[in-house]
mmCIF file of C-alpha atoms and ligand atoms in Angstrom:
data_model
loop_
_atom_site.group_PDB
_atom_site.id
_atom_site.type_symbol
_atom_site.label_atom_id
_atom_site.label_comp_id
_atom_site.label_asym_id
_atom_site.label_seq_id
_atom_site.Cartn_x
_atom_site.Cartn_y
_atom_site.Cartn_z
ATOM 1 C CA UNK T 1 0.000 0.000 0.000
ATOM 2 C CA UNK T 2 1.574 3.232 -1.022
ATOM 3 C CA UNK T 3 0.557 6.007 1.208
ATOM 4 C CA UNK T 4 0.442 9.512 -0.503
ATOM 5 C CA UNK T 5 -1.976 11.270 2.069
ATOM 6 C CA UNK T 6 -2.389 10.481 5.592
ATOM 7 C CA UNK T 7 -4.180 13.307 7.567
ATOM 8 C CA UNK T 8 -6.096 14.355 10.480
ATOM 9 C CA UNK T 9 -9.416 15.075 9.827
ATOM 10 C CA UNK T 10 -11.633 15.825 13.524
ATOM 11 C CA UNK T 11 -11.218 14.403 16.953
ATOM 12 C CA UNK T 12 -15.637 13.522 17.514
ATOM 13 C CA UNK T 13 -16.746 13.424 20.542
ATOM 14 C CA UNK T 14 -20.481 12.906 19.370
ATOM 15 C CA UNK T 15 -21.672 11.212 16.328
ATOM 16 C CA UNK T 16 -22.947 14.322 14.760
ATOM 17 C CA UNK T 17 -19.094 15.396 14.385
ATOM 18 C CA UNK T 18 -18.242 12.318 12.508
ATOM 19 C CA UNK T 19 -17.597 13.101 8.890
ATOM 20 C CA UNK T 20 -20.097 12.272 6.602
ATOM 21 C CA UNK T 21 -20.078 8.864 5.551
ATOM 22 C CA UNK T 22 -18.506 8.359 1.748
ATOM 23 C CA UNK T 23 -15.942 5.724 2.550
ATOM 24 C CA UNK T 24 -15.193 2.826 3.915
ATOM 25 C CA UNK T 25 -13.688 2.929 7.169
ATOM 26 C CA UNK T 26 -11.034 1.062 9.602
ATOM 27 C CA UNK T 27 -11.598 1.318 13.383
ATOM 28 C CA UNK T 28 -9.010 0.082 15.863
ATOM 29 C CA UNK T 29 -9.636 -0.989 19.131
ATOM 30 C CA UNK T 30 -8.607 -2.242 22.130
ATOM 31 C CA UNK T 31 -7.664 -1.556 25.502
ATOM 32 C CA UNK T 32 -6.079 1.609 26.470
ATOM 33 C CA UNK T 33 -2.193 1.485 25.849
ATOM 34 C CA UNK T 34 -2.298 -2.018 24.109
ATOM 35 C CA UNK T 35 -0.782 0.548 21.118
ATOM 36 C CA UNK T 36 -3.780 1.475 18.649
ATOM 37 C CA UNK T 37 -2.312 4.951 18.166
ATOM 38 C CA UNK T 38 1.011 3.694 17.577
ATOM 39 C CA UNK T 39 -0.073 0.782 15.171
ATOM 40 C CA UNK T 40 -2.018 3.073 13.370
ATOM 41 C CA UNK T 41 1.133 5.551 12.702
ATOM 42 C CA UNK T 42 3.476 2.392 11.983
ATOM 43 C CA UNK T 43 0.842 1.023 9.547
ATOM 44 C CA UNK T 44 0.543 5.089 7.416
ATOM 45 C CA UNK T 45 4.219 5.293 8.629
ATOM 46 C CA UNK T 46 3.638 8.863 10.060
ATOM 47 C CA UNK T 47 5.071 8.901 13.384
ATOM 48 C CA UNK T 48 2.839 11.205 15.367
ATOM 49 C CA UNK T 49 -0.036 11.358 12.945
ATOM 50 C CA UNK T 50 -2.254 9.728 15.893
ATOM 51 C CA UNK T 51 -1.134 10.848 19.569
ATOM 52 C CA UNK T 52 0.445 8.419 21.581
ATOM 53 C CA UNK T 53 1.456 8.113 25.109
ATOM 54 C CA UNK T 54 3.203 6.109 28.020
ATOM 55 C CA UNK T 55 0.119 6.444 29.750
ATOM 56 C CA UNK T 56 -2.992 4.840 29.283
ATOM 57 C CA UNK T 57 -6.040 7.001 28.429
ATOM 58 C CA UNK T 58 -4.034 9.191 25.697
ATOM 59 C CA UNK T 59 -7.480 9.103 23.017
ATOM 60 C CA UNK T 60 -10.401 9.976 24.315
ATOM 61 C CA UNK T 61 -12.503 10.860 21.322
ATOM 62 C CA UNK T 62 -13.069 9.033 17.849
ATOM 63 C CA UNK T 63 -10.643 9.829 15.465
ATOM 64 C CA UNK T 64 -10.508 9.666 12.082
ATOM 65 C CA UNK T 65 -7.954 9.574 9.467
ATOM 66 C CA UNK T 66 -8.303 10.766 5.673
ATOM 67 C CA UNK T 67 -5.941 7.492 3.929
ATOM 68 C CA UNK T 68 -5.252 8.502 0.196
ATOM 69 C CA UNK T 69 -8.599 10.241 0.278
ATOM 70 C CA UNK T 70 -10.100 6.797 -0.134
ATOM 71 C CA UNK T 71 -10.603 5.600 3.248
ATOM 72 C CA UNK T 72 -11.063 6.718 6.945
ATOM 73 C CA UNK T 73 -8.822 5.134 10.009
ATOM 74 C CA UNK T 74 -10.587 5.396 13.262
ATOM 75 C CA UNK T 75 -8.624 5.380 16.334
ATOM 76 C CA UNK T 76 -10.794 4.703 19.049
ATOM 77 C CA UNK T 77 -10.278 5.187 22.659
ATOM 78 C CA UNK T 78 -9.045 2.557 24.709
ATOM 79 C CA UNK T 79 -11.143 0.572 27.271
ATOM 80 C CA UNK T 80 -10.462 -0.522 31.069
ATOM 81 C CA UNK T 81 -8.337 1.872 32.064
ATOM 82 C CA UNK T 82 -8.755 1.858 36.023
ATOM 83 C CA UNK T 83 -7.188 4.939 37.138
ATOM 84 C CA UNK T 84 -10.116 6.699 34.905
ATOM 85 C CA UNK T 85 -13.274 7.803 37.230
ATOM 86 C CA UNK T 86 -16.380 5.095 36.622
ATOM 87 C CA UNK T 87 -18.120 8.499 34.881
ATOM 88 C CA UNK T 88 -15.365 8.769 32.314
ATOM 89 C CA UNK T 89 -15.299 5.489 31.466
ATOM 90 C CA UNK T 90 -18.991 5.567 30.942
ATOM 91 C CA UNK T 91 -18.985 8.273 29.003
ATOM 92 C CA UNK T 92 -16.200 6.969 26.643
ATOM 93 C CA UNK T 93 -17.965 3.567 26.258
ATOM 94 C CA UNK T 94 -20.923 5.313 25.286
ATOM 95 C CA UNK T 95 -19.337 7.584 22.450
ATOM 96 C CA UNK T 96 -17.573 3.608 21.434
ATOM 97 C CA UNK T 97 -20.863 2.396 21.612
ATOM 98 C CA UNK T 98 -22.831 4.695 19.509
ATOM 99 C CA UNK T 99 -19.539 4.301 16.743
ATOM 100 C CA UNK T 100 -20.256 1.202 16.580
ATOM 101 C CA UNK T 101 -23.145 0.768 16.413
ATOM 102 C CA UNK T 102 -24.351 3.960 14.073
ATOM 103 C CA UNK T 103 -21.613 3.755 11.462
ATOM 104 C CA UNK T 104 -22.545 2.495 8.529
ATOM 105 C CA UNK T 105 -19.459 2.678 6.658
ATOM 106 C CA UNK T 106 -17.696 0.572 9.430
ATOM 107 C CA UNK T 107 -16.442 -1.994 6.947
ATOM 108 C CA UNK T 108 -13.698 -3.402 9.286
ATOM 109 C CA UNK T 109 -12.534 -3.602 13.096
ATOM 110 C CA UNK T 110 -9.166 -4.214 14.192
ATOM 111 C CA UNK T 111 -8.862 -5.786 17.404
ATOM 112 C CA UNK T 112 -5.591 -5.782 19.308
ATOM 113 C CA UNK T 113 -4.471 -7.282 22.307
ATOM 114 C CA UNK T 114 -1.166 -7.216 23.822
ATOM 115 C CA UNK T 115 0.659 -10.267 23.433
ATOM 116 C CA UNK T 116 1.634 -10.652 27.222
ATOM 117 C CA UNK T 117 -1.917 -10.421 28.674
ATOM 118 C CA UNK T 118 -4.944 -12.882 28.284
ATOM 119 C CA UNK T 119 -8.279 -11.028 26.923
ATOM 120 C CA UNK T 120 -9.945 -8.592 29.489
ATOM 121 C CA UNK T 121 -13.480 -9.278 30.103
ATOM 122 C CA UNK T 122 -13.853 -6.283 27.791
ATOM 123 C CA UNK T 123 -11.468 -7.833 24.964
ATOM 124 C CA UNK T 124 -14.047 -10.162 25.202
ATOM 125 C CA UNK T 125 -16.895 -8.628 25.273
ATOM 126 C CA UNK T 126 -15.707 -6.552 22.013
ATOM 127 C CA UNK T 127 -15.061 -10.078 20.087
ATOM 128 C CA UNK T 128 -18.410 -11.441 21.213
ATOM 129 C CA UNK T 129 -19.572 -8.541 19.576
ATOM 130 C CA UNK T 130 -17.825 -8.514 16.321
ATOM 131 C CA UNK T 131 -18.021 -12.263 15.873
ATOM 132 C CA UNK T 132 -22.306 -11.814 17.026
ATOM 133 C CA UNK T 133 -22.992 -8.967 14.446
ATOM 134 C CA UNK T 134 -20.500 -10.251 11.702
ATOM 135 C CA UNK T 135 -18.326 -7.749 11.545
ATOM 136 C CA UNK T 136 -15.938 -7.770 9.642
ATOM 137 C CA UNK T 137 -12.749 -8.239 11.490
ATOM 138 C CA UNK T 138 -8.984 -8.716 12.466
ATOM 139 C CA UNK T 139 -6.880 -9.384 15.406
ATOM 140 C CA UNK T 140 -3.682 -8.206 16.036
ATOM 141 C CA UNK T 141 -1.204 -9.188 18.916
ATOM 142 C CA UNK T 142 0.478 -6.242 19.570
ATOM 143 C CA UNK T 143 4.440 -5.604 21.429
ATOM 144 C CA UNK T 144 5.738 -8.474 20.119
ATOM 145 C CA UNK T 145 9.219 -7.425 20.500
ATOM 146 C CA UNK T 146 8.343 -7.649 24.673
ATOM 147 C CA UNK T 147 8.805 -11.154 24.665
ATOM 148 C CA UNK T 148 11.116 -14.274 23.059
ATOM 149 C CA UNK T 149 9.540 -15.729 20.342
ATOM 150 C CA UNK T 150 9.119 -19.146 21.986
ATOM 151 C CA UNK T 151 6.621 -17.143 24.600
ATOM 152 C CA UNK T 152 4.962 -15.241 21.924
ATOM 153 C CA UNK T 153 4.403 -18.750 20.398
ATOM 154 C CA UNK T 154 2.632 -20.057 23.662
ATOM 155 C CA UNK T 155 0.734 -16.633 24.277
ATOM 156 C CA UNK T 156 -1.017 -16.999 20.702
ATOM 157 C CA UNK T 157 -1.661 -20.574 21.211
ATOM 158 C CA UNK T 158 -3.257 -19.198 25.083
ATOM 159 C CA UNK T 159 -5.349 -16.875 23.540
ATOM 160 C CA UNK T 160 -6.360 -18.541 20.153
ATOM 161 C CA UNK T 161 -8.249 -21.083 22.947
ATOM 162 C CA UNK T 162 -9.682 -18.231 24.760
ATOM 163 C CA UNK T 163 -10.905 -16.999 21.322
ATOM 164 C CA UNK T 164 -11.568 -20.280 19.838
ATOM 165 C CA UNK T 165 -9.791 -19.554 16.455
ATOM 166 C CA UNK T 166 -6.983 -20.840 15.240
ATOM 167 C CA UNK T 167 -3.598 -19.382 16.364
ATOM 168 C CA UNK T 168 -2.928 -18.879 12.306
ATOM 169 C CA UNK T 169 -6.044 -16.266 12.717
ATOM 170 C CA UNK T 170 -4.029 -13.545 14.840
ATOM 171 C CA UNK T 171 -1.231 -11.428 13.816
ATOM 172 C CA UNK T 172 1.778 -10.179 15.509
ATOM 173 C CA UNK T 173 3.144 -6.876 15.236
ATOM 174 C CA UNK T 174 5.491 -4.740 17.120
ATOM 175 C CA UNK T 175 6.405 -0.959 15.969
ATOM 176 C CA UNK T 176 9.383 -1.172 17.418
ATOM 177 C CA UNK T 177 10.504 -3.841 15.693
ATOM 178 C CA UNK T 178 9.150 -3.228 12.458
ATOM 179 C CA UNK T 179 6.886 -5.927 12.159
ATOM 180 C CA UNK T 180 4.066 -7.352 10.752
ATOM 181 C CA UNK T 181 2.631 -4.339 8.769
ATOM 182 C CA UNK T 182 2.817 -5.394 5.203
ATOM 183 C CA UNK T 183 0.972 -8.603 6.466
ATOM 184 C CA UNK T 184 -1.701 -6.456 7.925
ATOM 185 C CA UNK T 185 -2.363 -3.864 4.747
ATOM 186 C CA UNK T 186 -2.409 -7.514 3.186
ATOM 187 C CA UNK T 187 -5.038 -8.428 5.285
ATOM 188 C CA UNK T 188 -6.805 -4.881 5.238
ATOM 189 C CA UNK T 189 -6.852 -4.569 1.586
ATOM 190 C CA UNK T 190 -8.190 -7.946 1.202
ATOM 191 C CA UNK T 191 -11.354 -7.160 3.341
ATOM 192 C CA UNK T 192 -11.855 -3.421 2.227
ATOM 193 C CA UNK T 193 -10.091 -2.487 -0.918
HETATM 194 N N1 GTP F 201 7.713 -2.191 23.008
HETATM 195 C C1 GTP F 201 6.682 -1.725 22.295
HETATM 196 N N2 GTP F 201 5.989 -0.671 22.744
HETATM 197 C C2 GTP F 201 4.930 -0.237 22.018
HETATM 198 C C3 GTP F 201 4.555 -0.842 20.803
HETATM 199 N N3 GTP F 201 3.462 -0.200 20.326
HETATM 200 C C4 GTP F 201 3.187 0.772 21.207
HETATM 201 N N4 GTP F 201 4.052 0.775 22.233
HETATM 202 C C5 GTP F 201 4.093 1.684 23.386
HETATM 203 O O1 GTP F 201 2.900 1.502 24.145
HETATM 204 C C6 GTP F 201 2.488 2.734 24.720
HETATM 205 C C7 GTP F 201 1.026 2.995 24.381
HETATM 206 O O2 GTP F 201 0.898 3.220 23.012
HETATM 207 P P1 GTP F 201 -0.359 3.969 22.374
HETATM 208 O O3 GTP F 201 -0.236 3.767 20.907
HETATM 209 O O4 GTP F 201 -0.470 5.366 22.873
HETATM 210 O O5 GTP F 201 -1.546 3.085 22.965
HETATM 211 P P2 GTP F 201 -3.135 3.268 22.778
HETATM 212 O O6 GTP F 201 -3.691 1.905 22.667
HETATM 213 O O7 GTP F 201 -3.405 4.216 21.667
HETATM 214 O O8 GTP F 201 -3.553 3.889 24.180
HETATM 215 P P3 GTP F 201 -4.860 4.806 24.538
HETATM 216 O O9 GTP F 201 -4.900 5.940 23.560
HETATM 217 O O10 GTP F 201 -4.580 5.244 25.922
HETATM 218 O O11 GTP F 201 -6.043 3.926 24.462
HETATM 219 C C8 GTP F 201 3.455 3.787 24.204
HETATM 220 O O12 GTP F 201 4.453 4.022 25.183
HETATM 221 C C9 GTP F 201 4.057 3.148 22.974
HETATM 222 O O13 GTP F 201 5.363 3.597 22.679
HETATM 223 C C10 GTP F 201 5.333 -1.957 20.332
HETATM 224 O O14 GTP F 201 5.089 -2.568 19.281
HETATM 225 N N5 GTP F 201 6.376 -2.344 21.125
HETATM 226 MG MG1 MG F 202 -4.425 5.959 21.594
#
């Protein structure tokens, strides 16, 4: 995928500021920190196109993301972060849930979870609800480069069974390391383009 135009386009923090629908569009979710913002520069490869942070909570609105005018990246806020007051959270799980459940043009949800952590009971509550209401999907295992590969081996396997899928189904990727992005505009383009 050859990137000419990767831009900002509005930080929503209610559905009537999401940009008119015209496109098909990429969300990426995930629990706050697991690395959506990062993943998303790595993937445009424009470092600080999507804010990013050491500490969890860094997006707290829907973002979007012209790609080569013919698609729209969302980068969604993270879930589960404890040190974030009960009304927060609420309120950010109900600007999630109206995304997801309003957008039309939502053509494909990228699900990451870090590699060294079995699904939260809100991973899992975001696959039941991908895999319920067919959405199109893909998960990503994300800081690969934190452990050996042996461990990252075992990990997938762990989680594949929590999933029930096959291991073969999730990806690994690690921005430090530079990996796993050309499989994963594979994968993208194959579902979207
Ligand atoms: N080692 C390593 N660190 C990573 C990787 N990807 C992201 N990080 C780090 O993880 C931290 C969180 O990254 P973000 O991209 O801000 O995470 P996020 O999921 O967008 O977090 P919220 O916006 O809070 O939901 C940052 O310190 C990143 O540098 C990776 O592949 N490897
Ligand atoms: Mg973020």
């Amino acid at each position: 995928m050859i990137i000419k135009k990767a831009e900002y386009v509005i930080s929503a923090a209610k559905p009537k500021q999401f940009p008119k629908i015209d496109r098909p569009e990429v969300a990426f979710a995930g629990r706050s920190n697991v690395g959506k913002s990062s993943l998303l520069n790595h993937l445009v490869q424009r470092k600080g196109l999507a804010k990013t942070s050491s500490k969890p909570g860094k997006t707290r609105l829907v973002n979007f993301f012209d790609i080569n005018d013919e698609i729209y990246f969302v980068d969604l806020p993270g879930y589960g972060y404890a040190k974030v007051p009960l009304t927060v959270q609420e309120e950010w799980g109900k600007l999630m849930h109206q995304y997801l459940e309003e957008r039309a043009s939502l053509e494909l949800m990228v699900l990451l979870l870090d590699c060294r952590h079995m699904p939260s009971k809100q991973d899992l509550m975001m696959w039941d609800w991908v895999t319920h209401f067919k959405v199109s999907h893909l998960v990503v295992l994300t800081k690969a480069d934190k452990i050996p590969k042996i461990k990252f081996a075992a990990a997938r396997k762990k989680i594949a069974v929590e999933l029930k899928i096959s291991p073969n189904y999730l990806m690994a990727y690690s921005t430090l390391k530079n990996q796993g992005r050309e499989e994963l505009w594979k994968a993208i383009s194959e579902r979207i383009l």
